[in-house]
Short mmCIF file of C-alpha atoms in Angstrom, two decimals:
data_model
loop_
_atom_site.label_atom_id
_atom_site.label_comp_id
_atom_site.label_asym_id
_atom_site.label_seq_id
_atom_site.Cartn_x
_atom_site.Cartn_y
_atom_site.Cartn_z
CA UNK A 1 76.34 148.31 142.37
CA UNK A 2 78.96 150.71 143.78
CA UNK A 3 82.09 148.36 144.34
CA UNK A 4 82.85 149.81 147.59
CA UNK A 5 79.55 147.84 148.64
CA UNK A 6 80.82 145.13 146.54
CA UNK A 7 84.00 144.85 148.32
CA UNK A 8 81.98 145.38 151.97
CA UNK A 9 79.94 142.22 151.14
CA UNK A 10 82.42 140.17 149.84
CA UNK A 11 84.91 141.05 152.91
CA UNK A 12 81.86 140.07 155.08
CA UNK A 13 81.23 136.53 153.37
CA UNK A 14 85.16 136.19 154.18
CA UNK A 15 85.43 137.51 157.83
CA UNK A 16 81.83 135.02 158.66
CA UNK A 17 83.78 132.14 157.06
CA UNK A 18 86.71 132.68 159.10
CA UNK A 19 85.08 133.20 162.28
CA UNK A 20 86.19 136.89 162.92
CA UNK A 21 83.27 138.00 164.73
CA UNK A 22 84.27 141.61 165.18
CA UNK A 23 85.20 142.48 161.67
CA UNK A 24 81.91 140.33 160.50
CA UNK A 25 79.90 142.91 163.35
CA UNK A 26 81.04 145.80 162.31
CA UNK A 27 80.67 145.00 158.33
CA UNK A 28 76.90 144.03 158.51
CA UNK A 29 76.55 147.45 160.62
CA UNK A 30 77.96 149.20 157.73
CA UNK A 31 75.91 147.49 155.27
CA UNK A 32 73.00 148.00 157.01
CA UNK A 33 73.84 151.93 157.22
CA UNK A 34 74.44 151.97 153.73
CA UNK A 35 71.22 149.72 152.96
CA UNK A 36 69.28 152.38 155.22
CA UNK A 37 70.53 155.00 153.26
CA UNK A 38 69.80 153.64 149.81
CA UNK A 39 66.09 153.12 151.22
CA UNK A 40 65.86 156.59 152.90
CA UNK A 41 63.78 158.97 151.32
CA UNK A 42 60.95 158.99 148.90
CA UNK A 43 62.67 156.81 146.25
CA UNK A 44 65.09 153.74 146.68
CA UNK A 45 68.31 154.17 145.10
CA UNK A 46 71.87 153.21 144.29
CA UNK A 47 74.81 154.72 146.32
CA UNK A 48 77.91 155.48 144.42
CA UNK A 49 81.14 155.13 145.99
CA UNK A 50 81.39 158.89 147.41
CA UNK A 51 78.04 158.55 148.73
CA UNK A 52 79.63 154.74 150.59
CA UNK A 53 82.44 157.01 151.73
CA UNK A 54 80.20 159.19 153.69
CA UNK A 55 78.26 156.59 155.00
CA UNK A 56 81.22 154.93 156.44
CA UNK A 57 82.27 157.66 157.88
CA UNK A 58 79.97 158.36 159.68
CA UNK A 59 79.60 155.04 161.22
CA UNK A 60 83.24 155.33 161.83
CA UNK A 61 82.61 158.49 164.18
CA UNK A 62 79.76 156.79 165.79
CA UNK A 63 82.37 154.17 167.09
CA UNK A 64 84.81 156.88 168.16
CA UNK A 65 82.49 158.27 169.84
CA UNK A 66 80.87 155.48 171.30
CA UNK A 67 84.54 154.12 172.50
CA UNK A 68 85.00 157.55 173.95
CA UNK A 69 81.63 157.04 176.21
CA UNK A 70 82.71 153.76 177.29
CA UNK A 71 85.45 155.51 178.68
CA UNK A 72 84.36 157.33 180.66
CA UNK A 73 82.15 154.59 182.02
CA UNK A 74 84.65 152.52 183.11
CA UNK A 75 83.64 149.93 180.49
CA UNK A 76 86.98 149.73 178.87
CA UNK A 77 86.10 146.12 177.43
CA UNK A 78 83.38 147.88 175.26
CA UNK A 79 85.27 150.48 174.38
CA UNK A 80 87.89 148.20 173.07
CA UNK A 81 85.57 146.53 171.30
CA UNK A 82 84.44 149.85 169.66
CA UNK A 83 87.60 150.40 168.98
CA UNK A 84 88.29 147.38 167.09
CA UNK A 85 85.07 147.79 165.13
CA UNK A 86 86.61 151.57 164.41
CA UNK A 87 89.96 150.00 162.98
CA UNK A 88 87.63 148.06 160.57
CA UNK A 89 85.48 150.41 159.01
CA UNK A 90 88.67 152.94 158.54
CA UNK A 91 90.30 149.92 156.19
CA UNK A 92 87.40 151.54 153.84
CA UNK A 93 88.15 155.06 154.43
CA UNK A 94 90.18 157.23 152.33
CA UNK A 95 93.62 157.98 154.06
CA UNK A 96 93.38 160.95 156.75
CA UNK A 97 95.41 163.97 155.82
CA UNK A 98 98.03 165.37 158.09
CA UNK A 99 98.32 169.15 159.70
CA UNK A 100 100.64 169.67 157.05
CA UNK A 101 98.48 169.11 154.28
CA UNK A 102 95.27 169.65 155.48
CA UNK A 103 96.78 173.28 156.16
CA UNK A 104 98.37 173.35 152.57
CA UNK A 105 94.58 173.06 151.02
CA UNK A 106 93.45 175.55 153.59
CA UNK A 107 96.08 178.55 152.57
CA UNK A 108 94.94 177.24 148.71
CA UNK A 109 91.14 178.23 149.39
CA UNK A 110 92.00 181.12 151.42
CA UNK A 111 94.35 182.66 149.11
CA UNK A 112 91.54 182.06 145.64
CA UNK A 113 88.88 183.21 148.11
CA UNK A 114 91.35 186.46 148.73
CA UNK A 115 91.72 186.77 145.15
CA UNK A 116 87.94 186.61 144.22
CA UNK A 117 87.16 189.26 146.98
CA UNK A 118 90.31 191.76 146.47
CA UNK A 119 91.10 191.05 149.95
CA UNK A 120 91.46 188.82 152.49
CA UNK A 121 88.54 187.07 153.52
CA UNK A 122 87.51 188.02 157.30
CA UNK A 123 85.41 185.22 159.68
CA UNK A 124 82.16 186.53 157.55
CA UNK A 125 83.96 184.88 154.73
CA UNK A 126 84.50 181.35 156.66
CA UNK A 127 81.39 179.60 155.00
CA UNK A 128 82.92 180.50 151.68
CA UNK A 129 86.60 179.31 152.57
CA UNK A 130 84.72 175.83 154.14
CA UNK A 131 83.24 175.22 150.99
CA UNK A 132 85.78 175.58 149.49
CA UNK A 133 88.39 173.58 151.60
CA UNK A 134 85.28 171.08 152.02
CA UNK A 135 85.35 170.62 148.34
CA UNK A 136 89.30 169.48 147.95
CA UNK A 137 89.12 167.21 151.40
CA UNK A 138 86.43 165.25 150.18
CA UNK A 139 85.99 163.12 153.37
CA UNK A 140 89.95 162.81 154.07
CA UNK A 141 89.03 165.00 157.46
CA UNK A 142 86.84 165.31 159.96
CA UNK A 143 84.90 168.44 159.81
CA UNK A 144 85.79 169.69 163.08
CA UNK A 145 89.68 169.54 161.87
CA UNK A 146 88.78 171.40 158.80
CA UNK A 147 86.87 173.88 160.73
CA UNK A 148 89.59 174.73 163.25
CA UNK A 149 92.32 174.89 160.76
CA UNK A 150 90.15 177.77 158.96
CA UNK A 151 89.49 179.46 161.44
CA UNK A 152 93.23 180.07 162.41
CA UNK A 153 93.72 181.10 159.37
CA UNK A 154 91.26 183.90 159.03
CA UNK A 155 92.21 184.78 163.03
CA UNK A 156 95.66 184.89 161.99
#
């Protein structure tokens, strides 16, 4: 078993035993994403810890987003609460990277992309520098992040 699910269940046996109803809430969601997604498909299978990562963090958007909808409802005690759950599941995630850095990996990939073509990649080149950039983030970014930084950099 991948010990990032490990750890999830064990932290969940802890957080019921101690009463702390929101961490316990928002660990069985995560389990039961990452139980759905072992299941999914034609075969049932094992997760490995990347494959936890992405689960998580995509549960972890859900609650941003969710938080952000209550919001704008004028639930603000849900959204909290979403917000809580959020803080949680991002104890899991691998740290976020900063502009800085996220820009330093960006000017990598464009530059080796630039250097495989002969010249500097254009916006028909952006799938190439994404998968590239994609490929040294590994999760430490939201896509959207990635995806703007890139594109200022080919625009610029």
């Amino acid at each position: 078993m991948a010990d990032l699910k490990t750890r999830l269940k064990n932290d969940l046996t802890v957080a019921m035993k101690a009463r702390e109803t929101v961490t316990a809430g928002a660990l069985r969601m995560a389990l039961t994403a990452v139980t759905n997604e072992e299941v999914s498909g034609k075969q049932a299978r094992e997760l490995s810890d990347d494959e936890v990562v992405k689960v998580l963090s995509r549960e972890a958007k859900k609650r941003k987003e969710a938080a952000e909808a209550f919001d704008g409802a004028g639930r603000a005690e849900k959204a909290d609460l979403e917000r809580q759950e959020l803080a949680v599941l991002e104890t899991y995630l691998p740290k976020q990277l900063d502009d800085a850095e996220l820009q330093s990996i960006v000017d990598k990939a464009f530059d080796a992309i630039a250097a495989q073509l002969g010249e500097a990649p254009g916006q028909k080149q952006m799938g190439q520098v994404m998968k590239a950039v994609n490929a040294e983030v590994a999760g430490r970014a939201e896509g959207g992040r990635v995806a703007a930084a890139v594109k200022a950099k080919l625009a610029g």
